[in-house]
Tab-separated table of C-alpha atoms and ligand atoms in Angstrom:
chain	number	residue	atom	x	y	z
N	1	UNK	CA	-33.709	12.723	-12.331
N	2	UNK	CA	-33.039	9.262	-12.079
N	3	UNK	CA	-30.406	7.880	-9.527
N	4	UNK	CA	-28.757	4.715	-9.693
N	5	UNK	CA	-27.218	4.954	-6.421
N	6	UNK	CA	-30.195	6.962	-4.466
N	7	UNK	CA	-32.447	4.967	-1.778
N	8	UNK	CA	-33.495	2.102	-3.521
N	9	UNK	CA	-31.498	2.311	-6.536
N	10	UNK	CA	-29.169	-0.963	-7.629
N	11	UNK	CA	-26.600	-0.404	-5.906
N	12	UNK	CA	-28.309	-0.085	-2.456
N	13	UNK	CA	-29.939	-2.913	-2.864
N	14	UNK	CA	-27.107	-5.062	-3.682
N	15	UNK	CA	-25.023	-3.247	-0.304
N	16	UNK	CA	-28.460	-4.593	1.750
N	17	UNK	CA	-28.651	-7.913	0.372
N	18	UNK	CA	-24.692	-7.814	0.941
N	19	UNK	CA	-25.403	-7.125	4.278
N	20	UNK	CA	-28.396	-9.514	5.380
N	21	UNK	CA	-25.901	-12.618	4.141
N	22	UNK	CA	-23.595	-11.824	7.399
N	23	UNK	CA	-20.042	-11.120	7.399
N	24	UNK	CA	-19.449	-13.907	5.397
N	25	UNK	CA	-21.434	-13.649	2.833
N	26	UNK	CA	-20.619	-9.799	2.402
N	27	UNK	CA	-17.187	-10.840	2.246
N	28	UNK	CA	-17.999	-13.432	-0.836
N	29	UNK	CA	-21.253	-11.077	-2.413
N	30	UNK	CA	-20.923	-10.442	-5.546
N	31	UNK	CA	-18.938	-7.173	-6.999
N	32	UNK	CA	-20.805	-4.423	-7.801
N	33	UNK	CA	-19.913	-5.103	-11.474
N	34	UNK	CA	-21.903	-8.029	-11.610
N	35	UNK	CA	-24.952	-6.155	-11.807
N	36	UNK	CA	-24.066	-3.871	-14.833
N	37	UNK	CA	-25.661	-6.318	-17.291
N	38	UNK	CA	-29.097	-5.278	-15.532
N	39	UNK	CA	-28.231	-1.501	-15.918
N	40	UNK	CA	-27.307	-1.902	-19.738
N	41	UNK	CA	-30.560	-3.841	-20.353
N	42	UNK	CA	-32.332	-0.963	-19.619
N	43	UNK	CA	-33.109	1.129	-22.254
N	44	UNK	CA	-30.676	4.075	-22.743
N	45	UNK	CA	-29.378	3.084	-19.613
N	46	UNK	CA	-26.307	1.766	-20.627
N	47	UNK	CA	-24.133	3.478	-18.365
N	48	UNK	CA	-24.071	4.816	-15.020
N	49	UNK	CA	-23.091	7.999	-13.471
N	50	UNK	CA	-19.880	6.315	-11.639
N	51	UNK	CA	-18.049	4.603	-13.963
N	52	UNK	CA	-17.412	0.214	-13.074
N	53	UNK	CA	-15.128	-1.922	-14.433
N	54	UNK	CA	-16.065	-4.323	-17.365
N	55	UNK	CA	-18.413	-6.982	-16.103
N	56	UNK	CA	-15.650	-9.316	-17.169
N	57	UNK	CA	-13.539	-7.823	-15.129
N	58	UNK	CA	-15.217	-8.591	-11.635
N	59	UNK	CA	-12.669	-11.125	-10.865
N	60	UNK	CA	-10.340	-8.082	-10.319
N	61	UNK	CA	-10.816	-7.819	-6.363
N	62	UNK	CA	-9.193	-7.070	-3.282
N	63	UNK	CA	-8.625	-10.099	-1.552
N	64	UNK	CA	-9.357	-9.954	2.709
N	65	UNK	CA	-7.615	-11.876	5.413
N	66	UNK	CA	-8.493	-11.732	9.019
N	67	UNK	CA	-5.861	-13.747	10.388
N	68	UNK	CA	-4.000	-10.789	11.805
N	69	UNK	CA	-6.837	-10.000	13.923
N	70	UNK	CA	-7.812	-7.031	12.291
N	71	UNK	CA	-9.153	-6.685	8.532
N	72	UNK	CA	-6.503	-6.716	5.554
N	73	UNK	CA	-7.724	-6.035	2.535
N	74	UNK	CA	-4.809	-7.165	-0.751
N	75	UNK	CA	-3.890	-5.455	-3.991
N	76	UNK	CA	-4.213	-8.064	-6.856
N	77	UNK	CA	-0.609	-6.879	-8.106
N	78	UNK	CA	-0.952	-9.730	-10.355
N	79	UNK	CA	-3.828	-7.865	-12.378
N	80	UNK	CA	-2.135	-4.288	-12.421
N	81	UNK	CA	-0.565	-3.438	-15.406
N	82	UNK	CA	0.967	0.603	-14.733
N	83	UNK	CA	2.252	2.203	-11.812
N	84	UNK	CA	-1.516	3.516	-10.278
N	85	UNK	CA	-3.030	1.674	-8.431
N	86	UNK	CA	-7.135	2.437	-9.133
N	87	UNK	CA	-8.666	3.415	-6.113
N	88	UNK	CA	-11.254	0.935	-5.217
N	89	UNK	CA	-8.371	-1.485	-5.446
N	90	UNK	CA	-5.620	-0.154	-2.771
N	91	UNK	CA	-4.948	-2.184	-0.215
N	92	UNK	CA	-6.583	-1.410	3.461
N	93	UNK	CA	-5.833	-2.102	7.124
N	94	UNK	CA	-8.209	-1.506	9.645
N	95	UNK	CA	-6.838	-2.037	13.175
N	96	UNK	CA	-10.324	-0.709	14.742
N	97	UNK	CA	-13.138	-0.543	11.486
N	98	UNK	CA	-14.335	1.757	9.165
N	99	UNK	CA	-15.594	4.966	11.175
N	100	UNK	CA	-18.232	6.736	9.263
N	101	UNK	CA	-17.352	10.412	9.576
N	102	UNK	CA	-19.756	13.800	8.729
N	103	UNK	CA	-16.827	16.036	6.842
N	104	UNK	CA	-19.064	19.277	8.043
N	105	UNK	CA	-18.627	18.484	11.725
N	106	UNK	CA	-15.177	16.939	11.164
N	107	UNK	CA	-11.802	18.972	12.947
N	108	UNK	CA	-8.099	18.562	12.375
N	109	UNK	CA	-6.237	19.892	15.679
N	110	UNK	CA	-2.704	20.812	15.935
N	111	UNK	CA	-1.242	22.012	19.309
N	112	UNK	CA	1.435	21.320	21.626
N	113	UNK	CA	4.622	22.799	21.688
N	114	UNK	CA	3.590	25.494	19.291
N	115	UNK	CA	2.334	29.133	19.625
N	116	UNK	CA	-0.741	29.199	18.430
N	117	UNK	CA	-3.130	25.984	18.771
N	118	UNK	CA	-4.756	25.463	15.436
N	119	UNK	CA	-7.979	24.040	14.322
N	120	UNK	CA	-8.747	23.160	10.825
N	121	UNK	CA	-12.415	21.980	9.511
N	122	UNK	CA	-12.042	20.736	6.200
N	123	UNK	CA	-13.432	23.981	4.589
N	124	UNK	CA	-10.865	25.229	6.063
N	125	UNK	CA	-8.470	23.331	4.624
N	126	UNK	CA	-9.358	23.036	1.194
N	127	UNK	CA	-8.202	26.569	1.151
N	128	UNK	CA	-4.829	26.037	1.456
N	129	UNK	CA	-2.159	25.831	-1.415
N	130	UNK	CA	-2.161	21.860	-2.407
N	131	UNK	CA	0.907	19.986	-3.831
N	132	UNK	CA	0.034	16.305	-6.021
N	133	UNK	CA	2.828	13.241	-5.521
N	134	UNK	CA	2.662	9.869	-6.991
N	135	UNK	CA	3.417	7.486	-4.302
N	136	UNK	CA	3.475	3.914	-3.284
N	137	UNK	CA	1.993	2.605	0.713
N	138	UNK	CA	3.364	-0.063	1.852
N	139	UNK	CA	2.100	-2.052	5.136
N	140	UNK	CA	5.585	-2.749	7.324
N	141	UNK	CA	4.011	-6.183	7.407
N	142	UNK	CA	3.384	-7.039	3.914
N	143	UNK	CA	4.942	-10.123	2.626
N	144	UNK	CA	4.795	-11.430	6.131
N	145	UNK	CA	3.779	-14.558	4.911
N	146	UNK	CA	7.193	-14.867	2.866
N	147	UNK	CA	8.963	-13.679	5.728
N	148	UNK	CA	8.065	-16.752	8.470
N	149	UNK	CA	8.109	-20.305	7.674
N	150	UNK	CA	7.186	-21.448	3.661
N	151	UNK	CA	3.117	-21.571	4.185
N	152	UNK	CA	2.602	-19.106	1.401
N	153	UNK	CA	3.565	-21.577	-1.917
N	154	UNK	CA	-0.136	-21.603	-3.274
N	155	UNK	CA	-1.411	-18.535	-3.583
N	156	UNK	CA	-1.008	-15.689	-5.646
N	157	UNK	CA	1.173	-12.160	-5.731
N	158	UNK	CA	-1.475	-10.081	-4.461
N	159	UNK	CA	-2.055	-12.725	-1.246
N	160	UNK	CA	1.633	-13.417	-0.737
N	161	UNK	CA	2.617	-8.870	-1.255
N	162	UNK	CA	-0.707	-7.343	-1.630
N	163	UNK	CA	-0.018	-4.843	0.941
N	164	UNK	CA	1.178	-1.636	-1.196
N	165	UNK	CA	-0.550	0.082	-3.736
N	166	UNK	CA	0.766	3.218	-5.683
N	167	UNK	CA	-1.861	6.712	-5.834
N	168	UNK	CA	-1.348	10.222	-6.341
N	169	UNK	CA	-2.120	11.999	-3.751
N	170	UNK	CA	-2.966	15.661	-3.628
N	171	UNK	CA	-2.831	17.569	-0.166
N	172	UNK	CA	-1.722	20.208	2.244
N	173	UNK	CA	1.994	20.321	3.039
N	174	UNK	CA	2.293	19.743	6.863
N	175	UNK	CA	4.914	22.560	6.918
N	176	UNK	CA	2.696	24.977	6.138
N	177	UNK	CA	0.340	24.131	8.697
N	178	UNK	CA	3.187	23.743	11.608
N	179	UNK	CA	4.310	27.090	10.644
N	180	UNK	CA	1.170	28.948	10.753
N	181	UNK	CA	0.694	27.220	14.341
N	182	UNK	CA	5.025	27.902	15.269
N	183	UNK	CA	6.974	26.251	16.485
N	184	UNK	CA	8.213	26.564	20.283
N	185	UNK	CA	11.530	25.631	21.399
N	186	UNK	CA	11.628	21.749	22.363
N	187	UNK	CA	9.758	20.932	19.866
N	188	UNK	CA	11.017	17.471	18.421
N	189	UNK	CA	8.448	14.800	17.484
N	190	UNK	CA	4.572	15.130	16.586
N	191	UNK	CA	2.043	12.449	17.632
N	192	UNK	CA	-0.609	11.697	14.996
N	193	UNK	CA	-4.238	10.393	16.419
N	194	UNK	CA	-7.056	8.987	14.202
N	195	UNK	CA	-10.938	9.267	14.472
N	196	UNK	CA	-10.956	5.934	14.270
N	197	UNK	CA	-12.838	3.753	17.559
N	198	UNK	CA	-9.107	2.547	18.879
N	199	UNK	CA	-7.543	6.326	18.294
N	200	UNK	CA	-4.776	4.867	15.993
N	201	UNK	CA	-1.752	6.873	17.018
N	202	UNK	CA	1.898	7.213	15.999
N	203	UNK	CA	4.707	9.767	16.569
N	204	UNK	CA	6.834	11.172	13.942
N	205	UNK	CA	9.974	13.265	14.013
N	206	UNK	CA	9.362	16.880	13.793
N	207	UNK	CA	11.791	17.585	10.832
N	208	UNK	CA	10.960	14.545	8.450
N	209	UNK	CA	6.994	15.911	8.737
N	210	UNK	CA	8.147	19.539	7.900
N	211	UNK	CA	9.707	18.381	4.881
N	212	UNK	CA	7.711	15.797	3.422
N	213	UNK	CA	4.484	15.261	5.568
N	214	UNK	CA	1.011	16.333	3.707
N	215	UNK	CA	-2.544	16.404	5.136
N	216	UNK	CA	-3.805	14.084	1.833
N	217	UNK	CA	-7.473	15.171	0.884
N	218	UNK	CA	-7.511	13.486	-2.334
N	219	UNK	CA	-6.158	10.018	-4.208
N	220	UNK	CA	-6.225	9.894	-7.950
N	221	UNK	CA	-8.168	12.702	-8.240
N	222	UNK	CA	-11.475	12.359	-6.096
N	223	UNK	CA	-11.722	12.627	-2.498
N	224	UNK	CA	-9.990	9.639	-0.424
N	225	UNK	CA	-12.098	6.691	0.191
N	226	UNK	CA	-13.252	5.545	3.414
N	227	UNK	CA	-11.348	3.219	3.153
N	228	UNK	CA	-8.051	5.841	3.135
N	229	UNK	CA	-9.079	7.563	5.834
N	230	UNK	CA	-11.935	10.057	4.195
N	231	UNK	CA	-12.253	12.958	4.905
N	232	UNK	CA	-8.453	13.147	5.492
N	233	UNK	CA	-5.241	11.518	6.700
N	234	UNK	CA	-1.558	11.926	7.169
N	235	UNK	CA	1.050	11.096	4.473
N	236	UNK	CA	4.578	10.310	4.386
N	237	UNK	CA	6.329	8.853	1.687
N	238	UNK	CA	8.165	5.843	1.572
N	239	UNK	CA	7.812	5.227	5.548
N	240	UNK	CA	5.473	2.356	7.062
N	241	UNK	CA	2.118	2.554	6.322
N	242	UNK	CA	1.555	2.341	10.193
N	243	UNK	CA	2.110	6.138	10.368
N	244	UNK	CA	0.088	7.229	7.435
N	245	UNK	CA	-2.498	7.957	10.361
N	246	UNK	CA	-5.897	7.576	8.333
N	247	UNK	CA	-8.979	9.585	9.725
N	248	UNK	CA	-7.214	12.440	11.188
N	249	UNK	CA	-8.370	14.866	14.034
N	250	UNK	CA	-4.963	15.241	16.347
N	251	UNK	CA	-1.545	16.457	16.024
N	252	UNK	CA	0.260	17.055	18.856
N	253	UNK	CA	4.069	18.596	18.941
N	254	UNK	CA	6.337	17.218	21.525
N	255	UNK	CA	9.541	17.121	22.847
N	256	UNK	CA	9.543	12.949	22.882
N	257	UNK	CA	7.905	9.975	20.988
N	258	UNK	CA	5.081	9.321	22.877
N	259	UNK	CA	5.315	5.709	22.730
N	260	UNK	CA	1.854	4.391	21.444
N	261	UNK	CA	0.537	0.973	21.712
N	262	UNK	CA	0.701	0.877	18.099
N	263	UNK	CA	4.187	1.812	17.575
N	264	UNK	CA	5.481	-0.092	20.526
N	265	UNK	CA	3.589	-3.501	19.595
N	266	UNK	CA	3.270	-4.544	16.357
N	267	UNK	CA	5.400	-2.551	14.690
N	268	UNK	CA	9.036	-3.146	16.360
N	269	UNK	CA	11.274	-5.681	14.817
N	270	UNK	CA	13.469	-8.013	16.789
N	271	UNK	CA	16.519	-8.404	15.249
N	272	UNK	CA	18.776	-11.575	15.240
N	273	UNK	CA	20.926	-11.095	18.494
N	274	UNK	CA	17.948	-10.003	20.294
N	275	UNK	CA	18.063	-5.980	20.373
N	276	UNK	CA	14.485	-4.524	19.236
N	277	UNK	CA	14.171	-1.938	16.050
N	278	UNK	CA	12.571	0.985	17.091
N	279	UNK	CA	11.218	3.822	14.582
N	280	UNK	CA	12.195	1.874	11.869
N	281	UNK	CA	9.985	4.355	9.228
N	282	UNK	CA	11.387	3.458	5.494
N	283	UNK	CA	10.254	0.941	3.762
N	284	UNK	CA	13.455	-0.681	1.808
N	285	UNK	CA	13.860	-1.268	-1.807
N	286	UNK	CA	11.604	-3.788	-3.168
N	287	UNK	CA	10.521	-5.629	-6.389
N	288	UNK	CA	8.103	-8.165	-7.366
N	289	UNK	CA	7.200	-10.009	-11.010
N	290	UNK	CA	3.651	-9.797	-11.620
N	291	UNK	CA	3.404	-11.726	-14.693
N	292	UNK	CA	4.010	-14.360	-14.411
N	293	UNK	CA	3.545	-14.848	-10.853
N	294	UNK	CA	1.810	-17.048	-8.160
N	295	UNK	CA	-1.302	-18.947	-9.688
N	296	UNK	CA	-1.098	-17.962	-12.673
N	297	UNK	CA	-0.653	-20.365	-15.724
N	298	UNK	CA	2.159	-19.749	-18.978
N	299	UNK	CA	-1.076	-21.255	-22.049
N	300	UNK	CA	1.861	-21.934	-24.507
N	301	UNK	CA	4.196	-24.729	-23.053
N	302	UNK	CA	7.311	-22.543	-24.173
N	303	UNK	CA	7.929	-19.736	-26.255
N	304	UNK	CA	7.954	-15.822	-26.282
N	305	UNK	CA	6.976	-14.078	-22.817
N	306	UNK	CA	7.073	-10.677	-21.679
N	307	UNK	CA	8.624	-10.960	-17.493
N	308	UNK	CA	6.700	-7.537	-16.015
N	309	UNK	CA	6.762	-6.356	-12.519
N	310	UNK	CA	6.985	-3.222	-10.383
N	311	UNK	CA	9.776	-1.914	-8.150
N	312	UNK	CA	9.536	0.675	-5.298
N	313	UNK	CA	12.075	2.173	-2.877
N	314	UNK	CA	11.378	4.088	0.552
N	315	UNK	CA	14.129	6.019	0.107
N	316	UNK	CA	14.024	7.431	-3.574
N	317	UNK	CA	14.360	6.188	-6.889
N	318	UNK	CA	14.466	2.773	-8.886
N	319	UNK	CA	17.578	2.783	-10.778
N	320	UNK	CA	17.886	-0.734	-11.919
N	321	UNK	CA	16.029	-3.973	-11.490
N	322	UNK	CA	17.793	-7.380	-12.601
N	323	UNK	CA	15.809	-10.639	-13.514
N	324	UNK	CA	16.923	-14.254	-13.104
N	325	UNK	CA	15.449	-16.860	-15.039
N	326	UNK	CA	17.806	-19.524	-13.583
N	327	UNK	CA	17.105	-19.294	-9.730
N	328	UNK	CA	19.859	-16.493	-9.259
N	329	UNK	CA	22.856	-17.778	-11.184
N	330	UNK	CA	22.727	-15.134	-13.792
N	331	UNK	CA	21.045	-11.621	-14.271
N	332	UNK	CA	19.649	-9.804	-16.719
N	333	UNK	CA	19.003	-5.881	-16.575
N	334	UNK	CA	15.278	-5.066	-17.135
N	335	UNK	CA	14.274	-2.248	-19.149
N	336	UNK	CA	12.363	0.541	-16.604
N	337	UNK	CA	9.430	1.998	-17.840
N	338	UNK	CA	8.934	5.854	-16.956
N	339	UNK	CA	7.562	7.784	-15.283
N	340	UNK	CA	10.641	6.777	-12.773
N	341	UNK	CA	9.452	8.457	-9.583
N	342	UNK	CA	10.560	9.222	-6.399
N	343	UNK	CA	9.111	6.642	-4.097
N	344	UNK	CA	6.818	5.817	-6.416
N	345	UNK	CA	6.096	2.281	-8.423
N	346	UNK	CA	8.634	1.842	-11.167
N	347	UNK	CA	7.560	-1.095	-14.037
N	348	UNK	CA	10.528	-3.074	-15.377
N	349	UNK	CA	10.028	-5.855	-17.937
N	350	UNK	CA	12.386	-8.105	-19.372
N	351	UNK	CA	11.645	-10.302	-22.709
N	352	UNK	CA	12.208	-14.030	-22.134
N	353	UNK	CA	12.317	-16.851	-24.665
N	354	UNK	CA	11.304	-20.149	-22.188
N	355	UNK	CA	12.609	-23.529	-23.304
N	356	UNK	CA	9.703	-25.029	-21.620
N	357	UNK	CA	12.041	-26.613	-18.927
N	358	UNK	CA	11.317	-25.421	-15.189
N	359	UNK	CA	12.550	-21.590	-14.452
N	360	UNK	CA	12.656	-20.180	-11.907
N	361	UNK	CA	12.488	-16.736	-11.989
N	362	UNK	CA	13.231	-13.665	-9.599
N	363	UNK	CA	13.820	-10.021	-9.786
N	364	UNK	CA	16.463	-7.989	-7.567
N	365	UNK	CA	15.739	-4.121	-7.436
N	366	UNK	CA	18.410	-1.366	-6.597
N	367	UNK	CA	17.510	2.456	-5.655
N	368	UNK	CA	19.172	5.518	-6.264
N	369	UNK	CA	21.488	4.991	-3.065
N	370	UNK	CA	22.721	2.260	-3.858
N	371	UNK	CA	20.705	0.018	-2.060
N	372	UNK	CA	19.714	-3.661	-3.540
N	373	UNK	CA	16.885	-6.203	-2.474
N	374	UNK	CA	18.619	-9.193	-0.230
N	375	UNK	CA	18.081	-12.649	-0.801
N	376	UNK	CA	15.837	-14.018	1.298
N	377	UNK	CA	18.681	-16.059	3.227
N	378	UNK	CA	20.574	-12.688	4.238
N	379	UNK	CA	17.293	-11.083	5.408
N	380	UNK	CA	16.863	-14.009	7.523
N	381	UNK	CA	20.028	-14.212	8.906
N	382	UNK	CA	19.529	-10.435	10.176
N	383	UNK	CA	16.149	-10.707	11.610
N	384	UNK	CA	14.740	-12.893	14.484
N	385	UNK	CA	12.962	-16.281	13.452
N	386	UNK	CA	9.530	-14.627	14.558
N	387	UNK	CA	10.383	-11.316	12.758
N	388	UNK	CA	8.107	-10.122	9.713
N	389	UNK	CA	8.328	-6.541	9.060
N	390	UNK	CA	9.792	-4.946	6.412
N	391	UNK	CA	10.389	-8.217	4.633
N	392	UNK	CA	11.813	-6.412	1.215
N	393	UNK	CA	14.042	-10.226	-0.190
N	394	UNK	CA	14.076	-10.818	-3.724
N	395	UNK	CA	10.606	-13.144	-4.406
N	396	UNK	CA	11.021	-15.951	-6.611
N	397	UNK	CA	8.623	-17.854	-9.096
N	398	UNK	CA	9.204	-21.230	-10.110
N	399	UNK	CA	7.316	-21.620	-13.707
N	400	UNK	CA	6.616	-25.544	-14.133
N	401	UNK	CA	7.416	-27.517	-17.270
N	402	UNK	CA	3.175	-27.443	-18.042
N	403	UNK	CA	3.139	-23.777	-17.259
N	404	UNK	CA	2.015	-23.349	-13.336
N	405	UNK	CA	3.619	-20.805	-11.610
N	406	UNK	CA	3.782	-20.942	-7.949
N	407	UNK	CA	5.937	-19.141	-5.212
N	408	UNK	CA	9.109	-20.630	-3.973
N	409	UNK	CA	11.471	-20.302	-1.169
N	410	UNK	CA	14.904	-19.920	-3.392
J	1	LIG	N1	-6.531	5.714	12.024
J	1	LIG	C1	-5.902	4.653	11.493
J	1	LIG	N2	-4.879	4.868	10.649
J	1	LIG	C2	-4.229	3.835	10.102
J	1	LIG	C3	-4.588	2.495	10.394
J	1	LIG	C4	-5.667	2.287	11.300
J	1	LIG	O1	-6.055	1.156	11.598
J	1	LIG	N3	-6.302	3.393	11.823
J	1	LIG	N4	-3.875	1.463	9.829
J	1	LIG	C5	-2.491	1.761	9.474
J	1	LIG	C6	-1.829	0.715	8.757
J	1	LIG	S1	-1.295	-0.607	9.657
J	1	LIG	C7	-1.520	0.834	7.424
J	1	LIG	S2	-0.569	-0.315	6.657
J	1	LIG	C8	-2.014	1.963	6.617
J	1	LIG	C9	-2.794	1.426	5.441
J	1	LIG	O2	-3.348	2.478	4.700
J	1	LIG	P1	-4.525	2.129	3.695
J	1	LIG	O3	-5.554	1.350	4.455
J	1	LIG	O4	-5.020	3.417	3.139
J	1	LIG	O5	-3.906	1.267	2.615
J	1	LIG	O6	-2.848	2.831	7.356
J	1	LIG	C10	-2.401	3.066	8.679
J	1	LIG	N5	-3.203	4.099	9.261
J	2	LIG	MO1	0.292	-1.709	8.378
């Protein structure tokens, strides 16, 4: 049979010539995509046996910054039309690389405060009763560029808020597992420890994992990706990505938070007056236009538009989204798109008839609890100056009489 993908074939050779241009020149190799045309030039090879996008379509990429340190790879929001986010295009952050993991000889491990230690291999696990839930990931730190001073006002949605994505994931409820293992008296929080070289760890309250936690085995369908933490990882809707432990082989119940370097580092918050945020685990309600947005370019110099974008909420539901056109002073209600799901992506869009003058334009989401997006003045005001996490204020556009769009601090 003939393999594409086997030693030798295309796409193993493009990985190794990836890889002999350095870091840098992986980083800037060409897609994958690129080399369809020389699969479809073969004859009755015109497709492969894992589906690419369009060669067109190669400019649709993650984009990656090192400047935290530590690899962050960006949703192009400003590409995705729907509320999925396709796999090979969710965002990533790797605080210690990629490990490269045998699922055979890989264990889950849950003991503790509990009766009877558990250990799962994923055979194991695949024998348990699943449950499938749409819903977004969001890095506490995304939009950090927004959040400190105005550096961000060329580049695009996906650089400026690339860090959330929207999947379904399909896994084992956590409660099940917990009470097969039971639960001893005392038992409060559970610390969750990756596979990954730095042993990414985080702790989590007892009660929020037995109701919503899940052991996630699959996104959109297929096994996660490495780059989700394959063969498995911990999910929790709506809280920080920081505790959606990727890779994992450890859950430990405990009476207190075990205070890991990686929740008592990076992800605090110092607010205004001083006093630190500790197990701050929603994200907040959030929108953002994707078209137009950041870098991209209006071809007509006024005239019919379409304003789209996507709205999430930690907490639960979109209920409403309003759009400016005029830099705040007036709101429209957009029209929501369903499915509306629970901590999932919600798309709004909003017809617009430009006069061609400068706009700019901004969109203000509200959840089911009656939470709304602040401006980015009041989130200021409650944060430190250095503060960047959970930046959720309303993200403007300014469109430019010839049709540029770029970010603005309104
Ligand atoms: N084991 C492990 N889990 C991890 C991380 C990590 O570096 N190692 N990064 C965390 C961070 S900071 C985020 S925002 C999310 C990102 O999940 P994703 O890469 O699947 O988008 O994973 C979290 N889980
Ligand atoms: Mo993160």
């Amino acid at each position: 049979m003939l393999s594409h993908n086997g030693p030798g074939g295309w796409a193993r050779r493009h990985f190794l010539a990836a890889l002999a241009a350095g870091p840098a020149g992986a980083a800037a190799a060409q897609p994958l995509a690129a080399h369809l045309p020389e699969v479809m030039a073969r004859p009755g090879g015109a497709d492969l046996p894992y589906g690419l996008p369009a060669p067109q379509e190669s400019y649709v990429e993650r984009t990656l910054s090192t400047t935290a340190g530590f690899p962050v790879w960006r949703t192009p929001l400003q590409h995705q039309r729907g509320i999925i986010t396709p796999s090979g295009l969710h965002f990533a952050v790797h605080h210690n690389g990629v490990p490269d993991i045998d699922p055979a000889r890989h264990v889950l491990r849950l003991h503790g405060l509990v009766n009877k230690p558990l250990r799962f291999d994923l055979e194991g696990l695949m024998r348990y009763p699943m449950v499938s839930r749409v819903h977004f990931l969001e890095c506490a730190g995304n939009s950090a560029a927004n959040a400190l001073s105005p550096t961000a006002l060329d580049q695009t949605l996906g650089d400026i808020a690339g860090e959330v994505s929207c999947s379904e994931w399909t896994g084992v409820p956590l409660a099940y597992l917990l009470n097969e293992a039971g639960l001893k008296d005392g038992a409060q929080w559970v610390v969750a420890e990756g596979a990954d070289g730095g042993s990414h760890s985080r702790s989590l309250p007892l009660k929020a994992l037995l109701q919503d936690g899940m052991v996630a085995l699959f996104q959109n369908g297929e096994r996660l990706r490495p780059s989700q933490g394959y063969p498995m990882r911990l999910f929790m809707p709506g809280w920080e990505g920081n505790v959606n432990v990727k890779w994992l082989h450890r859950l430990e119940v405990t009476d207190a938070p075990a205070y890991t370097k990686d929740e008592s580092g990076l992800y605090t918050q110092v607010l205004a007056d001083g006093r630190i945020e500790r197990f701050a685990f929603h994200m907040e309600v959030k929108s953002v236009i994707t078209h137009p947005s950041g870098q991209q370019r209006l071809p007509e110099p006024h005239g019919f538009y379409e304003i789209a974008g996507l709205a999430w909420s930690g907490r639960g539901r979109i209920v409403r989204v309003d759009v400016s056109v005029d830099g705040g002073r007036s709101w429209a209600a957009a029209q929501l798109h369903g499915p509306v799901l629970d901590r999932a992506f919600t798309r709004f869009t909003l017809p617009w008839q430009w006069s061609g003058r400068r706009a700019d334009l901004m969109s203000r989401a509200t959840d089911e609890h009656g939470r709304t997006q602040p401006l980015r003045s009041e989130w200021k005001r409650r944060y430190a100056l250095h503060s960047f996490n959970h930046y959720n204020a309303v993200q403007a556009w300014r469109v430019q009489p010839d049709g540029r769009v770029e970010n603005v601090y309104a």
